[in-house]
Amino acid sequence: QVQLVESGGGLVQAGGSLRLSCAASGRTFSSYVMGWFRQAPGKEREFVATISRSGGSLVYVDYAGSVKGRFTISRDNAKNTVYLQMNSLKPEDTAVYYCAADMRSARTSSWPGSYDYWGQGTQVTVSS
């Protein structure tokens, strides 16, 4: 079992910044592809960002077009934590944000069905 716990959500004005954290249990964190997804009321869960497992110096990342250039995903394997730095926030970024772990993908994954474990979510609200 892997437990994922998100934190760092809250209320922020448009144009502001927020940093989300996802803490994972266990000692195999470095072997998982990690991802961030979000879900607004009445909408399907959508891909936000993903980061590859880090076996060496190369780390691969991918972002949804709507957040590219504004959001940054990173990981600290020593702390079993993945982060999502969100800058230049917009009201349309308002959603519950979920952290997820993928045991099988080769590099990165934007498909929610590839993820094996999910956190409980943290609310992000951006006011205009």
Short mmCIF file of C-alpha atoms in Angstrom, two decimals:
data_model
loop_
_atom_site.label_atom_id
_atom_site.label_comp_id
_atom_site.label_asym_id
_atom_site.label_seq_id
_atom_site.Cartn_x
_atom_site.Cartn_y
_atom_site.Cartn_z
CA GLN A 1 0.00 0.00 0.00
CA VAL A 2 1.03 3.57 -0.76
CA GLN A 3 -0.53 6.49 1.07
CA LEU A 4 -0.49 9.92 -0.60
CA VAL A 5 -1.38 13.10 1.30
CA GLU A 6 -1.70 16.47 -0.44
CA SER A 7 -1.32 19.82 1.30
CA GLY A 8 -0.85 23.50 0.48
CA GLY A 9 -4.21 24.33 -1.06
CA GLY A 10 -6.15 27.45 -0.17
CA LEU A 11 -7.61 30.73 -1.40
CA VAL A 12 -5.47 33.03 -3.54
CA GLN A 13 -6.10 36.06 -5.76
CA ALA A 14 -5.72 35.88 -9.52
CA GLY A 15 -2.09 36.38 -10.48
CA GLY A 16 -0.87 34.91 -7.21
CA SER A 17 1.11 31.76 -6.45
CA LEU A 18 0.61 28.57 -4.47
CA ARG A 19 2.80 25.53 -3.82
CA LEU A 20 1.19 22.11 -3.38
CA SER A 21 2.97 19.20 -1.71
CA CYS A 22 2.27 15.47 -1.86
CA ALA A 23 3.88 13.29 0.80
CA ALA A 24 4.10 9.54 0.12
CA SER A 25 4.47 6.70 2.60
CA GLY A 26 6.92 3.83 2.17
CA ARG A 27 10.46 3.56 0.85
CA THR A 28 9.82 2.93 -2.87
CA PHE A 29 8.80 6.46 -3.87
CA SER A 30 11.63 6.84 -6.40
CA SER A 31 10.27 3.92 -8.47
CA TYR A 32 6.94 5.64 -9.21
CA VAL A 33 5.96 7.99 -12.00
CA MET A 34 4.06 10.81 -10.28
CA GLY A 35 1.25 13.02 -11.52
CA TRP A 36 -1.04 15.88 -10.58
CA PHE A 37 -4.68 15.99 -11.70
CA ARG A 38 -7.54 18.37 -10.92
CA GLN A 39 -11.32 18.29 -10.90
CA ALA A 40 -13.74 21.23 -10.88
CA PRO A 41 -17.43 20.84 -9.93
CA GLY A 42 -19.43 19.28 -12.78
CA LYS A 43 -16.32 18.46 -14.81
CA GLU A 44 -14.20 15.35 -15.43
CA ARG A 45 -10.86 14.92 -13.73
CA GLU A 46 -8.15 16.37 -15.97
CA PHE A 47 -4.41 15.96 -16.30
CA VAL A 48 -2.19 18.77 -15.00
CA ALA A 49 1.44 17.60 -14.80
CA THR A 50 3.61 14.46 -14.55
CA ILE A 51 7.22 13.63 -13.70
CA SER A 52 9.27 10.51 -14.42
CA ARG A 53 10.99 8.19 -11.97
CA SER A 54 14.53 9.44 -11.38
CA GLY A 55 17.05 6.63 -11.92
CA GLY A 56 19.86 8.97 -12.92
CA SER A 57 20.40 12.60 -13.83
CA LEU A 58 17.62 12.72 -16.44
CA VAL A 59 14.11 13.60 -15.29
CA TYR A 60 11.22 13.94 -17.73
CA VAL A 61 8.21 16.22 -17.21
CA ASP A 62 5.03 16.92 -19.14
CA TYR A 63 2.26 19.49 -18.66
CA ALA A 64 -1.23 20.20 -19.85
CA GLY A 65 -1.28 23.03 -22.39
CA SER A 66 -3.45 25.14 -20.10
CA VAL A 67 -0.77 25.26 -17.37
CA LYS A 68 2.48 25.05 -19.35
CA GLY A 69 4.73 28.00 -18.53
CA ARG A 70 2.88 28.71 -15.28
CA PHE A 71 3.14 25.46 -13.27
CA THR A 72 6.25 23.45 -12.36
CA ILE A 73 6.31 19.86 -11.09
CA SER A 74 9.30 18.57 -9.12
CA ARG A 75 10.19 15.73 -6.76
CA ASP A 76 12.47 15.15 -3.79
CA ASN A 77 13.00 11.40 -3.48
CA ALA A 78 14.88 11.76 -0.18
CA LYS A 79 11.74 13.33 1.30
CA ASN A 80 9.24 11.09 -0.55
CA THR A 81 7.54 14.26 -1.78
CA VAL A 82 6.34 15.67 -5.10
CA TYR A 83 5.54 19.37 -5.53
CA LEU A 84 3.45 21.52 -7.83
CA GLN A 85 4.49 25.17 -7.94
CA MET A 86 1.62 27.22 -9.39
CA ASN A 87 2.28 30.78 -10.56
CA SER A 88 0.13 33.35 -12.38
CA LEU A 89 -2.99 31.61 -11.13
CA LYS A 90 -6.29 32.17 -12.92
CA PRO A 91 -9.90 31.68 -11.75
CA GLU A 92 -10.18 28.72 -14.15
CA ASP A 93 -7.48 26.95 -12.11
CA THR A 94 -10.00 26.58 -9.27
CA ALA A 95 -10.43 22.86 -8.54
CA VAL A 96 -9.61 20.04 -6.18
CA TYR A 97 -6.04 18.95 -6.94
CA TYR A 98 -5.04 15.28 -6.64
CA CYS A 99 -1.64 13.64 -6.43
CA ALA A 100 -1.20 10.16 -7.97
CA ALA A 101 1.46 7.42 -8.28
CA ASP A 102 2.01 5.13 -11.31
CA MET A 103 3.96 1.84 -11.03
CA ARG A 104 4.00 0.82 -14.69
CA SER A 105 4.44 3.70 -17.15
CA ALA A 106 7.76 3.84 -18.98
CA ARG A 107 8.44 7.55 -18.65
CA THR A 108 5.50 9.89 -17.87
CA SER A 109 1.73 9.51 -18.12
CA SER A 110 -1.16 11.89 -18.68
CA TRP A 111 -3.74 9.06 -18.54
CA PRO A 112 -5.47 8.76 -15.15
CA GLY A 113 -6.07 5.04 -15.76
CA SER A 114 -2.34 4.32 -15.53
CA TYR A 115 -2.12 5.52 -11.93
CA ASP A 116 -2.37 3.02 -9.08
CA TYR A 117 -2.64 5.25 -6.01
CA TRP A 118 -4.41 8.55 -5.36
CA GLY A 119 -4.42 11.12 -2.59
CA GLN A 120 -7.51 12.65 -0.97
CA GLY A 121 -7.18 15.98 -2.78
CA THR A 122 -6.65 19.58 -1.71
CA GLN A 123 -8.87 22.53 -2.66
CA VAL A 124 -7.43 25.44 -4.65
CA THR A 125 -9.64 28.50 -5.10
CA VAL A 126 -8.54 31.47 -7.22
CA SER A 127 -10.57 34.67 -6.86
CA SER A 128 -10.89 37.30 -9.59
#
